[in-house]
Coordinates of C-alpha atoms in Angstrom, one line a residue:
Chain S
X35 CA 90.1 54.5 141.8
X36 CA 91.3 56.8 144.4
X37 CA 89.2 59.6 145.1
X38 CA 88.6 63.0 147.5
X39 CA 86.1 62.8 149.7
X40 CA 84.5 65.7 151.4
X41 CA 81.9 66.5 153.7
X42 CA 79.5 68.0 154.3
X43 CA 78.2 68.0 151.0
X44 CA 75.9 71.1 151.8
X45 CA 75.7 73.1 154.9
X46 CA 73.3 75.7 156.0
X47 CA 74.5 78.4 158.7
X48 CA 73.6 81.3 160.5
X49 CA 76.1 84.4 160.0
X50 CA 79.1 84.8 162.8
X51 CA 78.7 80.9 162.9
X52 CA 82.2 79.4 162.6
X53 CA 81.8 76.1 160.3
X54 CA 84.2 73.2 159.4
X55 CA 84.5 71.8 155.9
X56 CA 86.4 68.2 156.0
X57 CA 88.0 66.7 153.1
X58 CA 90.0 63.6 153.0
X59 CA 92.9 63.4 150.5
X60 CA 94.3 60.9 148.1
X61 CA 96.0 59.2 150.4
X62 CA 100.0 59.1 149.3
X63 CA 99.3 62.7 148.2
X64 CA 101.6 65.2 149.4
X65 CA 100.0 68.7 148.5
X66 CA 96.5 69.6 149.5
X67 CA 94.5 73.1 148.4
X68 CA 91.6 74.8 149.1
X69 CA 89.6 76.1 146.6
X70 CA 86.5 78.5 146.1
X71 CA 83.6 79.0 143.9
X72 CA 81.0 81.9 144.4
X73 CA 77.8 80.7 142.5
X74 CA 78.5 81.3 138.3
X75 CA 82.3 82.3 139.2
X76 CA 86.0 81.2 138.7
X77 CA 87.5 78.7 140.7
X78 CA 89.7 80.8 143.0
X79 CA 92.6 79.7 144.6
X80 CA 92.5 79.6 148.5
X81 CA 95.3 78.1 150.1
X82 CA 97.9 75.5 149.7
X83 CA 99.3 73.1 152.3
X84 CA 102.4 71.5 152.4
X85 CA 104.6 69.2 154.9
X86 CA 101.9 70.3 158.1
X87 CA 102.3 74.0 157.1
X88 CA 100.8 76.4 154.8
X89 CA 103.3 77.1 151.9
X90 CA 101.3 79.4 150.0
X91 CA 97.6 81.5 151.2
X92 CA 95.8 84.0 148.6
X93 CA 94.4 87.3 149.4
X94 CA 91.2 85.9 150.2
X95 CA 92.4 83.7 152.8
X96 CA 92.2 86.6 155.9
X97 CA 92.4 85.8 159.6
X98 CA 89.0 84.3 159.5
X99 CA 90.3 81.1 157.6
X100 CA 92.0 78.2 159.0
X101 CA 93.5 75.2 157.6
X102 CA 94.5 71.9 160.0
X103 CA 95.6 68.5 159.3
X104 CA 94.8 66.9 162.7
X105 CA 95.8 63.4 161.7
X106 CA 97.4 61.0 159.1
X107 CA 94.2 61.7 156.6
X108 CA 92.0 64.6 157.1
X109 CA 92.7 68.3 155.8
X110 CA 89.7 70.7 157.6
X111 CA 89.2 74.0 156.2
X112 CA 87.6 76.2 159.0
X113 CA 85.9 79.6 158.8
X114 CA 86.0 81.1 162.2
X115 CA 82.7 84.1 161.6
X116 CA 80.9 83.3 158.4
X117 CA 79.5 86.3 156.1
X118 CA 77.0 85.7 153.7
X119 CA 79.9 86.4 151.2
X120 CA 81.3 83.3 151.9
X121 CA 78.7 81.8 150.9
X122 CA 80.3 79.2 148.0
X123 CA 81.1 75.9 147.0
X124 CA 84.0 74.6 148.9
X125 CA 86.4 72.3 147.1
X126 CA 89.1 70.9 148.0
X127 CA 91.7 69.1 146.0
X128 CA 95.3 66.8 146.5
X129 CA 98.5 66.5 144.6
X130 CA 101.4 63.8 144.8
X131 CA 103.6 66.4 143.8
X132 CA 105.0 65.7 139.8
X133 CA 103.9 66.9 136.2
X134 CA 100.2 65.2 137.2
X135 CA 96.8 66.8 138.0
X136 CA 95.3 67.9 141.1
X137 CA 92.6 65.9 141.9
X138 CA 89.0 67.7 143.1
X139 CA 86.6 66.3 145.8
X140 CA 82.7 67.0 144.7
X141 CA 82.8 70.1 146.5
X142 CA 81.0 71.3 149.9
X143 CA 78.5 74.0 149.1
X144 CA 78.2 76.5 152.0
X145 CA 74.8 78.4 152.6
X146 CA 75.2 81.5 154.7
X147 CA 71.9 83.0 155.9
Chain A
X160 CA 101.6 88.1 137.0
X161 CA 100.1 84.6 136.3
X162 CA 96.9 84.5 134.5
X163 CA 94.2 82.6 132.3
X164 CA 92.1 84.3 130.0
X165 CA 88.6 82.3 128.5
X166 CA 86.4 83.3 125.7
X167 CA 83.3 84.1 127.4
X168 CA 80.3 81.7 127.6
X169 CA 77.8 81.0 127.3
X170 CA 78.4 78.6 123.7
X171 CA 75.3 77.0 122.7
X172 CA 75.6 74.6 120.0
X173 CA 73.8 72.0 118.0
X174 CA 74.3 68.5 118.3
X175 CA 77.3 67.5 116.1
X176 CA 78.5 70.8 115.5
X177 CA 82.4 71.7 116.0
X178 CA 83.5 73.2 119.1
X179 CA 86.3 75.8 120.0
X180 CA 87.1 77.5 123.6
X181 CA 89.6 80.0 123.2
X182 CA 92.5 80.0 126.6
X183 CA 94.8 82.3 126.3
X184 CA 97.5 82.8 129.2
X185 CA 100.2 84.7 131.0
X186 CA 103.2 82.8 132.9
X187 CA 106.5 83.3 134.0
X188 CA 108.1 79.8 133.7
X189 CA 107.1 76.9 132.1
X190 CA 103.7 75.9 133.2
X191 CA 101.6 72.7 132.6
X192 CA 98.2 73.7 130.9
X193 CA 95.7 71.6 132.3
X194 CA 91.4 71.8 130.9
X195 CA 89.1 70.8 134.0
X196 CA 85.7 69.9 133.1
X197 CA 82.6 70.6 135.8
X198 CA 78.9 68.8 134.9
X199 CA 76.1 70.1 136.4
X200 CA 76.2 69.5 139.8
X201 CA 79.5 68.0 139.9
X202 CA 83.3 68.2 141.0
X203 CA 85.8 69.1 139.0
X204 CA 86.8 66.4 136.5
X205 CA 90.8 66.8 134.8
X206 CA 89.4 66.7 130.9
X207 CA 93.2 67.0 129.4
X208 CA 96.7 68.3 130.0
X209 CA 100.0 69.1 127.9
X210 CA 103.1 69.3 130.1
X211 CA 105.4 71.3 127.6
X212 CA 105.3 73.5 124.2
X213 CA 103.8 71.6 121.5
X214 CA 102.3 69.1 123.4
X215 CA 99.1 68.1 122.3
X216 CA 96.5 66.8 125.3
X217 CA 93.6 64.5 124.2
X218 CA 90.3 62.4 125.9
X219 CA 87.0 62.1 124.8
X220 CA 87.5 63.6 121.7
X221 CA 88.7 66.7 122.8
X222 CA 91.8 68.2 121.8
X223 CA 93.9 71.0 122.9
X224 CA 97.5 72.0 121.7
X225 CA 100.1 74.3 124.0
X226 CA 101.0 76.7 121.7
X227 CA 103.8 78.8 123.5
X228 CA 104.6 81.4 120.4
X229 CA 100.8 82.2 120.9
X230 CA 101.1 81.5 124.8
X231 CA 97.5 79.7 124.0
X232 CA 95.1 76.0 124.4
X233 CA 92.5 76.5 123.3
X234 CA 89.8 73.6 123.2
X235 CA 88.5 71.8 120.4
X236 CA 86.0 69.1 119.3
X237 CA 85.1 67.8 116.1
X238 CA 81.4 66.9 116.5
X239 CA 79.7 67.7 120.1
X240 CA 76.8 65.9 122.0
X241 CA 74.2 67.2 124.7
X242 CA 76.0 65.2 127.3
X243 CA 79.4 67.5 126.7
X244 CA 77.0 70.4 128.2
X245 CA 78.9 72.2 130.9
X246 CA 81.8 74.3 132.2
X247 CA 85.1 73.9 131.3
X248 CA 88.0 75.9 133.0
X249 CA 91.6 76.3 131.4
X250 CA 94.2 76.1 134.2
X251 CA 97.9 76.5 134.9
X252 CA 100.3 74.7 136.9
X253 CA 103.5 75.1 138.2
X254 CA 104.4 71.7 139.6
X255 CA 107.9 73.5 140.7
X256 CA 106.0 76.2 142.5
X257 CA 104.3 74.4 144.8
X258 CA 101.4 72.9 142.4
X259 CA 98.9 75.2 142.6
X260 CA 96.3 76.0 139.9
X261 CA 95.2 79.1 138.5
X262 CA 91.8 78.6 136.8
X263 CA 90.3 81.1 133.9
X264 CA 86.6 82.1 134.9
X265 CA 85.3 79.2 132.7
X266 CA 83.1 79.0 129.9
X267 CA 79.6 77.2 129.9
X268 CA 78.7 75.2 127.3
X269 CA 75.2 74.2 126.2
X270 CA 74.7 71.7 123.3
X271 CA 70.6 71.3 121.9
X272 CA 70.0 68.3 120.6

């Protein structure tokens, strides 16, 4: 069964550290998100990315985040300066675009010390 | 604005007892109403869906019904087990607005055996 994959499954950083989360997508998917779960929290919507562009970013998504699809199959999710408030689990998800769900990886969980 | 509204958790149950998660929401448009299941230490798992009013989404013995007039899906099941013990999120989706989901903050279960 197809799956999201993302790595790493748990990283460790130092604050002002800039970190990369990789994900890799379903692969006829068209739609691929961001999402973010401080620790006993919603799910909150990050950004979404559509066509090599972002079509839609939240409130939460400042100048520190930074989405890239560099080739045909991975979608990276960069935080330039981490702050211990970003400290979360990182997941990210895919859509083929129709009335189906959005399909989760098992989530990076990001440690900022 | 869009929004999802859960009963608050923690539910602990018995073994075999009946559950019931209250999801209440707010749209403009005609959503999908998705329930996304999270085990301990796990991803987020699609548990059900109903794509329009009266719908009624099923797996695993659960059971949830879009009830537009009360703009509510609220979760059911008949006779839980310890292994149903976790979080379950009630979601929105606008697969003509770019598919992104808005989650409610979740509701933990616990079931004792």
């Amino acid at each position: 069964e197809p799956e999201v994959t993302q790595t790493p499954s748990h990283q460790v950083t130092q604050m002002g550290q800039e970190v990369i989360l990789r994900c890799v997508p379903i692969s006829n998917h068209l739609y691929f998100y961001w999402y973010r779960q401080i620790l006993g929290q919603k799910v909150e919507f990050l950004v979404s990315f559509y066509n090599n562009e972002i079509s839609e970013k939240s409130e939460i998504f400042d100048d520190q985040f930074s989405v890239e699809r560099p080739d045909g199959s991975n979608f990276t999710l960069k935080i330039r300066s981490t702050k211990l408030e970003d400290s979360a689990m990182y997941f990210c998800a895919s859509w083929v675009g129709d009335t189906g769900e959005l399909f989760f990886g098992e989530g990076s969980r990001l440690t900022v010390l | 604005g869009n929004s999802v509204t859960q009963m608050e958790g923690p539910v602990t149950l018995s073994e075999e007892a009946f559950l019931t998660i209250n999801c209440t929401y707010t749209a403009t448009g005609y959503p999908s109403l998705f329930w996304y299941v999270q085990y301990p230490g796990e991803g987020l798992q699609l548990l059900l869906k109903a794509t329009k009013a009266d719908d009624k989404g099923s797996n695993k013995g659960f059971e949830a019904t879009y009830r537009k007039e009360t703009t509510s899906f609220h979760l059911e099941k008949g006779s839980v087990q310890v292994s149903d013990s976790a979080v379950y999120f009630c979601a929105l989706h606008f697969y003509n607005q770019g598919g992104k989901l808005i989650f409610g903050q979740g509701t933990e279960l616990s079931v004792k055996p």
